[in-house]
Short mmCIF file of N, CA and C in Angstrom, two decimals:
data_model
loop_
_atom_site.label_atom_id
_atom_site.label_comp_id
_atom_site.label_asym_id
_atom_site.label_seq_id
_atom_site.Cartn_x
_atom_site.Cartn_y
_atom_site.Cartn_z
N MET A 24 0.84 -1.18 0.00
CA MET A 24 0.00 0.00 0.00
C MET A 24 0.88 1.25 0.00
N VAL A 25 0.50 2.22 -0.81
CA VAL A 25 1.25 3.47 -0.93
C VAL A 25 0.71 4.48 0.08
N THR A 26 1.60 5.09 0.81
CA THR A 26 1.22 6.21 1.67
C THR A 26 2.03 7.43 1.23
N ILE A 27 1.43 8.58 1.36
CA ILE A 27 2.06 9.84 0.98
C ILE A 27 2.16 10.72 2.22
N ARG A 28 3.31 11.32 2.38
CA ARG A 28 3.49 12.27 3.47
C ARG A 28 4.36 13.41 2.99
N GLU A 29 4.28 14.54 3.70
CA GLU A 29 5.18 15.64 3.38
C GLU A 29 6.58 15.26 3.82
N ALA A 30 7.55 15.66 3.05
CA ALA A 30 8.95 15.39 3.39
C ALA A 30 9.30 16.14 4.67
N ARG A 31 10.16 15.51 5.47
CA ARG A 31 10.66 16.12 6.69
C ARG A 31 12.14 16.40 6.49
N LEU A 32 12.45 17.69 6.42
CA LEU A 32 13.84 18.08 6.23
C LEU A 32 14.41 18.58 7.54
N PRO A 33 15.62 18.27 7.83
CA PRO A 33 16.66 17.66 6.99
C PRO A 33 16.67 16.13 7.02
N ASP A 34 15.79 15.50 7.82
CA ASP A 34 15.83 14.05 7.97
C ASP A 34 15.72 13.29 6.65
N ASP A 35 14.87 13.76 5.74
CA ASP A 35 14.64 13.05 4.48
C ASP A 35 15.64 13.43 3.39
N LYS A 36 16.53 14.37 3.66
CA LYS A 36 17.45 14.83 2.62
C LYS A 36 18.25 13.70 1.98
N PRO A 37 18.83 12.74 2.73
CA PRO A 37 19.59 11.68 2.07
C PRO A 37 18.79 10.87 1.05
N VAL A 38 17.55 10.54 1.39
CA VAL A 38 16.75 9.77 0.44
C VAL A 38 16.36 10.64 -0.76
N LEU A 39 16.10 11.92 -0.53
CA LEU A 39 15.78 12.82 -1.64
C LEU A 39 16.97 12.97 -2.58
N LEU A 40 18.17 13.07 -2.02
CA LEU A 40 19.37 13.14 -2.86
C LEU A 40 19.50 11.88 -3.72
N GLY A 41 19.19 10.73 -3.15
CA GLY A 41 19.22 9.49 -3.93
C GLY A 41 18.21 9.50 -5.06
N PHE A 42 17.01 10.03 -4.79
CA PHE A 42 15.99 10.12 -5.83
C PHE A 42 16.39 11.13 -6.91
N ILE A 43 17.02 12.23 -6.50
CA ILE A 43 17.50 13.21 -7.48
C ILE A 43 18.51 12.54 -8.41
N GLU A 44 19.44 11.79 -7.85
CA GLU A 44 20.42 11.07 -8.68
C GLU A 44 19.73 10.05 -9.57
N GLY A 45 18.74 9.34 -9.03
CA GLY A 45 18.03 8.34 -9.83
C GLY A 45 17.31 8.95 -11.02
N LEU A 46 16.65 10.07 -10.80
CA LEU A 46 15.96 10.74 -11.90
C LEU A 46 16.96 11.22 -12.94
N GLN A 47 18.07 11.74 -12.49
CA GLN A 47 19.08 12.24 -13.42
C GLN A 47 19.63 11.10 -14.29
N ARG A 48 19.93 9.97 -13.66
CA ARG A 48 20.41 8.81 -14.44
C ARG A 48 19.35 8.34 -15.43
N TYR A 49 18.10 8.32 -15.00
CA TYR A 49 17.01 7.90 -15.88
C TYR A 49 16.88 8.87 -17.06
N GLU A 50 16.90 10.17 -16.78
CA GLU A 50 16.75 11.14 -17.86
C GLU A 50 17.97 11.17 -18.78
N ALA A 51 19.12 10.78 -18.29
CA ALA A 51 20.32 10.72 -19.13
C ALA A 51 20.16 9.69 -20.25
N GLU A 52 19.25 8.74 -20.08
CA GLU A 52 18.96 7.78 -21.14
C GLU A 52 18.30 8.46 -22.34
N PHE A 53 17.63 9.60 -22.11
CA PHE A 53 16.91 10.31 -23.17
C PHE A 53 17.62 11.57 -23.63
N GLU A 54 18.46 12.13 -22.74
CA GLU A 54 19.00 13.45 -22.99
C GLU A 54 20.48 13.51 -22.63
N SER A 55 21.29 13.90 -23.60
CA SER A 55 22.74 13.91 -23.41
C SER A 55 23.24 15.10 -22.57
N ASP A 56 22.38 16.06 -22.27
CA ASP A 56 22.85 17.22 -21.52
C ASP A 56 22.78 17.05 -20.00
N ARG A 57 22.44 15.88 -19.52
CA ARG A 57 22.29 15.65 -18.09
C ARG A 57 23.63 15.46 -17.39
N ARG A 58 23.82 16.21 -16.29
CA ARG A 58 25.03 16.08 -15.47
C ARG A 58 24.96 14.77 -14.69
N LEU A 59 26.08 14.08 -14.62
CA LEU A 59 26.16 12.85 -13.84
C LEU A 59 27.33 12.88 -12.85
N ASP A 60 27.83 14.08 -12.57
CA ASP A 60 28.96 14.20 -11.66
C ASP A 60 28.50 14.06 -10.20
N ALA A 61 29.46 13.85 -9.32
CA ALA A 61 29.18 13.60 -7.91
C ALA A 61 28.50 14.77 -7.20
N ALA A 62 28.73 15.99 -7.66
CA ALA A 62 28.17 17.17 -7.00
C ALA A 62 26.75 17.50 -7.45
N TYR A 63 26.28 16.85 -8.49
CA TYR A 63 25.00 17.24 -9.08
C TYR A 63 23.84 17.23 -8.09
N ALA A 64 23.64 16.15 -7.37
CA ALA A 64 22.46 16.02 -6.51
C ALA A 64 22.39 17.14 -5.48
N GLU A 65 23.53 17.46 -4.86
CA GLU A 65 23.55 18.56 -3.89
C GLU A 65 23.24 19.89 -4.58
N ASP A 66 23.77 20.11 -5.76
CA ASP A 66 23.50 21.35 -6.51
C ASP A 66 22.00 21.46 -6.83
N GLN A 67 21.42 20.37 -7.30
CA GLN A 67 20.00 20.37 -7.65
C GLN A 67 19.14 20.57 -6.40
N PHE A 68 19.49 19.91 -5.31
CA PHE A 68 18.75 20.05 -4.07
C PHE A 68 18.77 21.51 -3.61
N ALA A 69 19.93 22.14 -3.64
CA ALA A 69 20.04 23.55 -3.24
C ALA A 69 19.19 24.44 -4.14
N TRP A 70 19.20 24.17 -5.42
CA TRP A 70 18.40 24.94 -6.37
C TRP A 70 16.91 24.77 -6.08
N LEU A 71 16.49 23.55 -5.80
CA LEU A 71 15.08 23.28 -5.49
C LEU A 71 14.65 23.95 -4.19
N MET A 72 15.53 23.99 -3.22
CA MET A 72 15.18 24.58 -1.93
C MET A 72 14.89 26.07 -2.04
N ARG A 73 15.42 26.72 -3.07
CA ARG A 73 15.11 28.14 -3.28
C ARG A 73 13.65 28.32 -3.71
N THR A 74 13.04 27.29 -4.26
CA THR A 74 11.65 27.34 -4.69
C THR A 74 10.72 26.65 -3.70
N ALA A 75 11.24 25.79 -2.87
CA ALA A 75 10.42 24.96 -1.97
C ALA A 75 9.52 25.77 -1.06
N GLY A 76 9.92 26.98 -0.72
CA GLY A 76 9.10 27.82 0.14
C GLY A 76 7.77 28.20 -0.47
N LYS A 77 7.66 28.08 -1.80
CA LYS A 77 6.41 28.39 -2.50
C LYS A 77 5.60 27.14 -2.76
N GLY A 78 5.98 26.02 -2.11
CA GLY A 78 5.28 24.78 -2.43
C GLY A 78 5.41 23.73 -1.36
N ALA A 79 5.43 22.48 -1.81
CA ALA A 79 5.48 21.34 -0.89
C ALA A 79 6.28 20.22 -1.54
N ILE A 80 6.87 19.40 -0.69
CA ILE A 80 7.59 18.21 -1.14
C ILE A 80 6.91 17.01 -0.50
N PHE A 81 6.55 16.04 -1.33
CA PHE A 81 5.88 14.84 -0.84
C PHE A 81 6.75 13.62 -1.08
N LEU A 82 6.66 12.70 -0.17
CA LEU A 82 7.40 11.44 -0.23
C LEU A 82 6.40 10.31 -0.26
N ALA A 83 6.58 9.36 -1.16
CA ALA A 83 5.75 8.15 -1.20
C ALA A 83 6.48 7.04 -0.45
N GLU A 84 5.73 6.27 0.30
CA GLU A 84 6.29 5.12 1.00
C GLU A 84 5.46 3.90 0.68
N ILE A 85 6.14 2.80 0.52
CA ILE A 85 5.49 1.51 0.33
C ILE A 85 6.09 0.58 1.37
N GLY A 86 5.25 0.05 2.21
CA GLY A 86 5.74 -0.82 3.28
C GLY A 86 6.69 -0.11 4.22
N GLY A 87 6.49 1.19 4.43
CA GLY A 87 7.34 1.96 5.33
C GLY A 87 8.67 2.40 4.75
N ARG A 88 8.93 2.06 3.48
CA ARG A 88 10.19 2.46 2.84
C ARG A 88 9.92 3.50 1.78
N ALA A 89 10.84 4.46 1.68
CA ALA A 89 10.71 5.52 0.67
C ALA A 89 10.68 4.91 -0.72
N ALA A 90 9.68 5.31 -1.51
CA ALA A 90 9.50 4.76 -2.85
C ALA A 90 9.60 5.80 -3.95
N GLY A 91 9.44 7.07 -3.60
CA GLY A 91 9.50 8.12 -4.61
C GLY A 91 9.21 9.46 -4.00
N TRP A 92 9.35 10.49 -4.82
CA TRP A 92 9.10 11.84 -4.33
C TRP A 92 8.62 12.74 -5.44
N ILE A 93 8.14 13.89 -5.03
CA ILE A 93 7.64 14.89 -5.97
C ILE A 93 7.69 16.26 -5.29
N MET A 94 7.80 17.28 -6.08
CA MET A 94 7.75 18.64 -5.54
C MET A 94 6.74 19.43 -6.36
N VAL A 95 5.99 20.29 -5.70
CA VAL A 95 5.02 21.16 -6.35
C VAL A 95 5.20 22.56 -5.79
N TYR A 96 5.02 23.56 -6.63
CA TYR A 96 5.11 24.93 -6.16
C TYR A 96 4.17 25.82 -6.97
N ALA A 97 3.83 26.95 -6.39
CA ALA A 97 2.99 27.92 -7.07
C ALA A 97 3.86 28.84 -7.92
N ASP A 98 3.37 29.17 -9.10
CA ASP A 98 4.09 30.04 -10.02
C ASP A 98 3.10 30.99 -10.67
N GLU A 99 3.62 31.95 -11.39
CA GLU A 99 2.76 32.89 -12.09
C GLU A 99 3.16 32.99 -13.55
N ALA A 100 2.17 32.87 -14.42
CA ALA A 100 2.40 32.95 -15.87
C ALA A 100 2.45 34.42 -16.29
N PRO A 101 2.97 34.68 -17.47
CA PRO A 101 3.01 36.05 -18.00
C PRO A 101 1.60 36.61 -18.22
N PRO A 102 1.49 37.91 -18.46
CA PRO A 102 0.18 38.55 -18.61
C PRO A 102 -0.68 38.05 -19.78
N TYR A 103 -0.10 37.32 -20.73
CA TYR A 103 -0.94 36.85 -21.83
C TYR A 103 -1.89 35.73 -21.40
N VAL A 104 -1.70 35.16 -20.21
CA VAL A 104 -2.60 34.13 -19.69
C VAL A 104 -3.73 34.83 -18.94
N ILE A 105 -4.94 34.31 -19.07
CA ILE A 105 -6.09 34.92 -18.40
C ILE A 105 -5.88 34.91 -16.88
N ASP A 106 -6.47 35.89 -16.22
CA ASP A 106 -6.29 36.05 -14.78
C ASP A 106 -6.62 34.78 -14.00
N ALA A 107 -7.69 34.09 -14.38
CA ALA A 107 -8.14 32.91 -13.64
C ALA A 107 -7.11 31.77 -13.66
N GLU A 108 -6.21 31.81 -14.64
CA GLU A 108 -5.22 30.73 -14.75
C GLU A 108 -3.78 31.21 -14.63
N ARG A 109 -3.61 32.50 -14.37
CA ARG A 109 -2.24 33.02 -14.31
C ARG A 109 -1.46 32.37 -13.17
N ARG A 110 -2.02 32.38 -11.95
CA ARG A 110 -1.37 31.65 -10.85
C ARG A 110 -1.69 30.18 -11.02
N HIS A 111 -0.67 29.38 -11.04
CA HIS A 111 -0.86 27.95 -11.28
C HIS A 111 0.17 27.16 -10.47
N ALA A 112 -0.01 25.86 -10.43
CA ALA A 112 0.94 24.98 -9.75
C ALA A 112 1.84 24.33 -10.79
N VAL A 113 3.06 24.04 -10.39
CA VAL A 113 4.02 23.35 -11.24
C VAL A 113 4.53 22.14 -10.48
N ILE A 114 4.43 20.99 -11.10
CA ILE A 114 4.99 19.76 -10.54
C ILE A 114 6.37 19.57 -11.13
N CYS A 115 7.33 19.27 -10.27
CA CYS A 115 8.67 18.95 -10.76
C CYS A 115 9.24 17.80 -9.93
N GLU A 116 10.27 17.20 -10.42
CA GLU A 116 11.04 16.19 -9.70
C GLU A 116 10.29 14.90 -9.39
N LEU A 117 9.27 14.55 -10.14
CA LEU A 117 8.59 13.28 -9.90
C LEU A 117 9.53 12.13 -10.22
N PHE A 118 9.77 11.29 -9.22
CA PHE A 118 10.60 10.10 -9.42
C PHE A 118 10.09 8.99 -8.52
N VAL A 119 9.95 7.81 -9.10
CA VAL A 119 9.60 6.61 -8.36
C VAL A 119 10.72 5.61 -8.57
N ASP A 120 11.16 5.00 -7.48
CA ASP A 120 12.24 4.02 -7.52
C ASP A 120 11.86 2.88 -8.47
N PRO A 121 12.74 2.51 -9.41
CA PRO A 121 12.39 1.51 -10.41
C PRO A 121 11.79 0.20 -9.87
N PRO A 122 12.28 -0.38 -8.77
CA PRO A 122 11.68 -1.64 -8.32
C PRO A 122 10.21 -1.56 -7.92
N VAL A 123 9.72 -0.36 -7.63
CA VAL A 123 8.32 -0.24 -7.20
C VAL A 123 7.44 0.51 -8.20
N ARG A 124 7.95 0.76 -9.38
CA ARG A 124 7.13 1.42 -10.40
C ARG A 124 5.96 0.52 -10.77
N GLY A 125 4.83 1.17 -11.08
CA GLY A 125 3.64 0.42 -11.45
C GLY A 125 2.76 0.05 -10.27
N GLN A 126 3.15 0.46 -9.05
CA GLN A 126 2.37 0.12 -7.86
C GLN A 126 1.53 1.29 -7.36
N GLY A 127 1.49 2.39 -8.11
CA GLY A 127 0.61 3.51 -7.77
C GLY A 127 1.27 4.67 -7.07
N ALA A 128 2.57 4.59 -6.80
CA ALA A 128 3.23 5.69 -6.08
C ALA A 128 3.22 6.98 -6.89
N GLY A 129 3.50 6.91 -8.17
CA GLY A 129 3.51 8.11 -9.01
C GLY A 129 2.15 8.76 -9.07
N ARG A 130 1.11 7.96 -9.26
CA ARG A 130 -0.25 8.51 -9.30
C ARG A 130 -0.62 9.15 -7.96
N ALA A 131 -0.24 8.50 -6.86
CA ALA A 131 -0.54 9.04 -5.53
C ALA A 131 0.23 10.34 -5.28
N LEU A 132 1.46 10.42 -5.74
CA LEU A 132 2.23 11.64 -5.59
C LEU A 132 1.61 12.79 -6.39
N MET A 133 1.19 12.51 -7.63
CA MET A 133 0.55 13.54 -8.43
C MET A 133 -0.76 13.99 -7.78
N ALA A 134 -1.52 13.05 -7.24
CA ALA A 134 -2.78 13.39 -6.57
C ALA A 134 -2.53 14.29 -5.37
N ALA A 135 -1.45 14.04 -4.62
CA ALA A 135 -1.11 14.89 -3.48
C ALA A 135 -0.82 16.31 -3.94
N CYS A 136 -0.13 16.44 -5.06
CA CYS A 136 0.16 17.78 -5.61
C CYS A 136 -1.11 18.47 -6.06
N GLU A 137 -2.01 17.73 -6.67
CA GLU A 137 -3.28 18.31 -7.11
C GLU A 137 -4.09 18.79 -5.91
N GLN A 138 -4.11 18.00 -4.86
CA GLN A 138 -4.83 18.41 -3.64
C GLN A 138 -4.18 19.66 -3.04
N TRP A 139 -2.86 19.69 -3.02
CA TRP A 139 -2.14 20.85 -2.51
C TRP A 139 -2.53 22.09 -3.32
N ALA A 140 -2.51 21.97 -4.66
CA ALA A 140 -2.83 23.11 -5.53
C ALA A 140 -4.25 23.61 -5.29
N LYS A 141 -5.20 22.69 -5.17
CA LYS A 141 -6.58 23.10 -4.90
C LYS A 141 -6.68 23.83 -3.57
N ALA A 142 -5.96 23.35 -2.56
CA ALA A 142 -5.97 24.00 -1.25
C ALA A 142 -5.39 25.41 -1.31
N GLN A 143 -4.52 25.67 -2.30
CA GLN A 143 -3.95 27.00 -2.49
C GLN A 143 -4.85 27.89 -3.34
N GLY A 144 -5.98 27.36 -3.78
CA GLY A 144 -6.89 28.12 -4.62
C GLY A 144 -6.49 28.15 -6.08
N LEU A 145 -5.62 27.25 -6.49
CA LEU A 145 -5.14 27.21 -7.88
C LEU A 145 -6.04 26.28 -8.70
N SER A 146 -6.30 26.65 -9.94
CA SER A 146 -7.20 25.86 -10.78
C SER A 146 -6.48 25.16 -11.93
N VAL A 147 -5.17 25.36 -12.04
CA VAL A 147 -4.38 24.76 -13.13
C VAL A 147 -3.09 24.22 -12.54
N ILE A 148 -2.66 23.07 -13.06
CA ILE A 148 -1.39 22.48 -12.64
C ILE A 148 -0.64 22.02 -13.89
N HIS A 149 0.66 22.25 -13.90
CA HIS A 149 1.50 21.90 -15.04
C HIS A 149 2.51 20.83 -14.63
N ILE A 150 2.88 19.99 -15.57
CA ILE A 150 3.96 19.02 -15.39
C ILE A 150 4.65 18.87 -16.74
N GLY A 151 5.95 18.71 -16.72
CA GLY A 151 6.69 18.56 -17.97
C GLY A 151 7.46 17.26 -17.98
N HIS A 152 7.94 16.89 -19.16
CA HIS A 152 8.79 15.71 -19.31
C HIS A 152 9.62 15.86 -20.58
N LEU A 153 10.70 15.11 -20.63
CA LEU A 153 11.52 15.11 -21.83
C LEU A 153 10.72 14.52 -22.99
N SER A 154 10.92 15.06 -24.17
CA SER A 154 10.11 14.63 -25.31
C SER A 154 10.26 13.15 -25.65
N LEU A 155 11.41 12.57 -25.37
CA LEU A 155 11.61 11.15 -25.68
C LEU A 155 11.16 10.21 -24.56
N ASN A 156 10.69 10.75 -23.46
CA ASN A 156 10.25 9.94 -22.33
C ASN A 156 8.79 9.54 -22.53
N SER A 157 8.56 8.54 -23.35
CA SER A 157 7.20 8.12 -23.67
C SER A 157 6.48 7.52 -22.46
N ARG A 158 7.22 6.92 -21.54
CA ARG A 158 6.58 6.38 -20.33
C ARG A 158 5.93 7.51 -19.53
N ALA A 159 6.65 8.59 -19.32
CA ALA A 159 6.09 9.73 -18.59
C ALA A 159 4.89 10.30 -19.33
N ALA A 160 5.00 10.44 -20.64
CA ALA A 160 3.90 10.98 -21.44
C ALA A 160 2.64 10.15 -21.24
N LYS A 161 2.78 8.84 -21.26
CA LYS A 161 1.63 7.94 -21.09
C LYS A 161 1.03 8.07 -19.70
N VAL A 162 1.87 8.07 -18.68
CA VAL A 162 1.39 8.19 -17.30
C VAL A 162 0.66 9.51 -17.11
N TYR A 163 1.22 10.60 -17.60
CA TYR A 163 0.62 11.91 -17.41
C TYR A 163 -0.69 12.03 -18.18
N GLU A 164 -0.74 11.50 -19.39
CA GLU A 164 -1.99 11.52 -20.16
C GLU A 164 -3.06 10.72 -19.45
N GLU A 165 -2.70 9.56 -18.93
CA GLU A 165 -3.67 8.74 -18.19
C GLU A 165 -4.18 9.45 -16.94
N ALA A 166 -3.37 10.34 -16.39
CA ALA A 166 -3.76 11.11 -15.20
C ALA A 166 -4.54 12.37 -15.56
N GLY A 167 -4.77 12.61 -16.85
CA GLY A 167 -5.58 13.74 -17.28
C GLY A 167 -4.81 14.97 -17.72
N TYR A 168 -3.49 14.87 -17.84
CA TYR A 168 -2.68 16.00 -18.28
C TYR A 168 -2.60 16.00 -19.80
N ALA A 169 -2.90 17.15 -20.40
CA ALA A 169 -2.89 17.28 -21.85
C ALA A 169 -1.69 18.15 -22.27
N PRO A 170 -1.17 17.90 -23.47
CA PRO A 170 -0.07 18.75 -23.95
C PRO A 170 -0.51 20.21 -23.96
N TYR A 171 0.42 21.10 -23.59
CA TYR A 171 0.09 22.52 -23.51
C TYR A 171 1.04 23.38 -24.35
N VAL A 172 2.33 23.16 -24.21
CA VAL A 172 3.31 23.96 -24.94
C VAL A 172 4.44 23.03 -25.40
N VAL A 173 5.03 23.35 -26.51
CA VAL A 173 6.17 22.57 -27.00
C VAL A 173 7.38 23.49 -26.97
N LEU A 174 8.43 23.05 -26.31
CA LEU A 174 9.68 23.79 -26.24
C LEU A 174 10.64 23.15 -27.22
N ARG A 175 11.17 23.92 -28.13
CA ARG A 175 12.09 23.39 -29.13
C ARG A 175 13.49 23.91 -28.86
N ARG A 176 14.47 23.12 -29.29
CA ARG A 176 15.87 23.47 -29.04
C ARG A 176 16.67 23.28 -30.32
N LYS A 177 17.64 24.17 -30.46
CA LYS A 177 18.60 24.05 -31.56
C LYS A 177 19.97 24.28 -30.95
N ARG A 178 20.86 23.33 -31.13
CA ARG A 178 22.23 23.49 -30.64
C ARG A 178 23.01 24.29 -31.66
N LEU A 179 23.64 25.33 -31.19
CA LEU A 179 24.42 26.20 -32.07
C LEU A 179 25.88 25.79 -32.01
N LYS A 180 26.51 25.82 -33.16
CA LYS A 180 27.92 25.39 -33.24
C LYS A 180 28.82 26.58 -33.28
#
């Protein structure tokens, strides 16, 4: 059974660093620009903590063991977005440990973020993924997330 709780820092930091590294290794399968050096997880954690005050961090547990994590925060879109949807939630850092994928932890983590966003009075939530990550695309579509914007890249020589 999956249980979701808010992360307790600094106690949960070691497991979160492990999940940050796990996500980075996973995304490196799709994207060559991913850092895999020893300092990366601490750098990413520090960067995330600058945003964490505007949101929440949730940890999934299965059988009392950490199974995955997610972070959500409130953000504001530019003025071209209608007022009712300008303030929105952003999900980032969703990662479920590979041995327990498919047991509902990811869905439960996303649901916790959606509940958090509703409690903040937000009516829209965003989540992104690498374009080649078809597994994430399928999971997010099944959870009701529709494509919204396409970001394109060109490497300059």
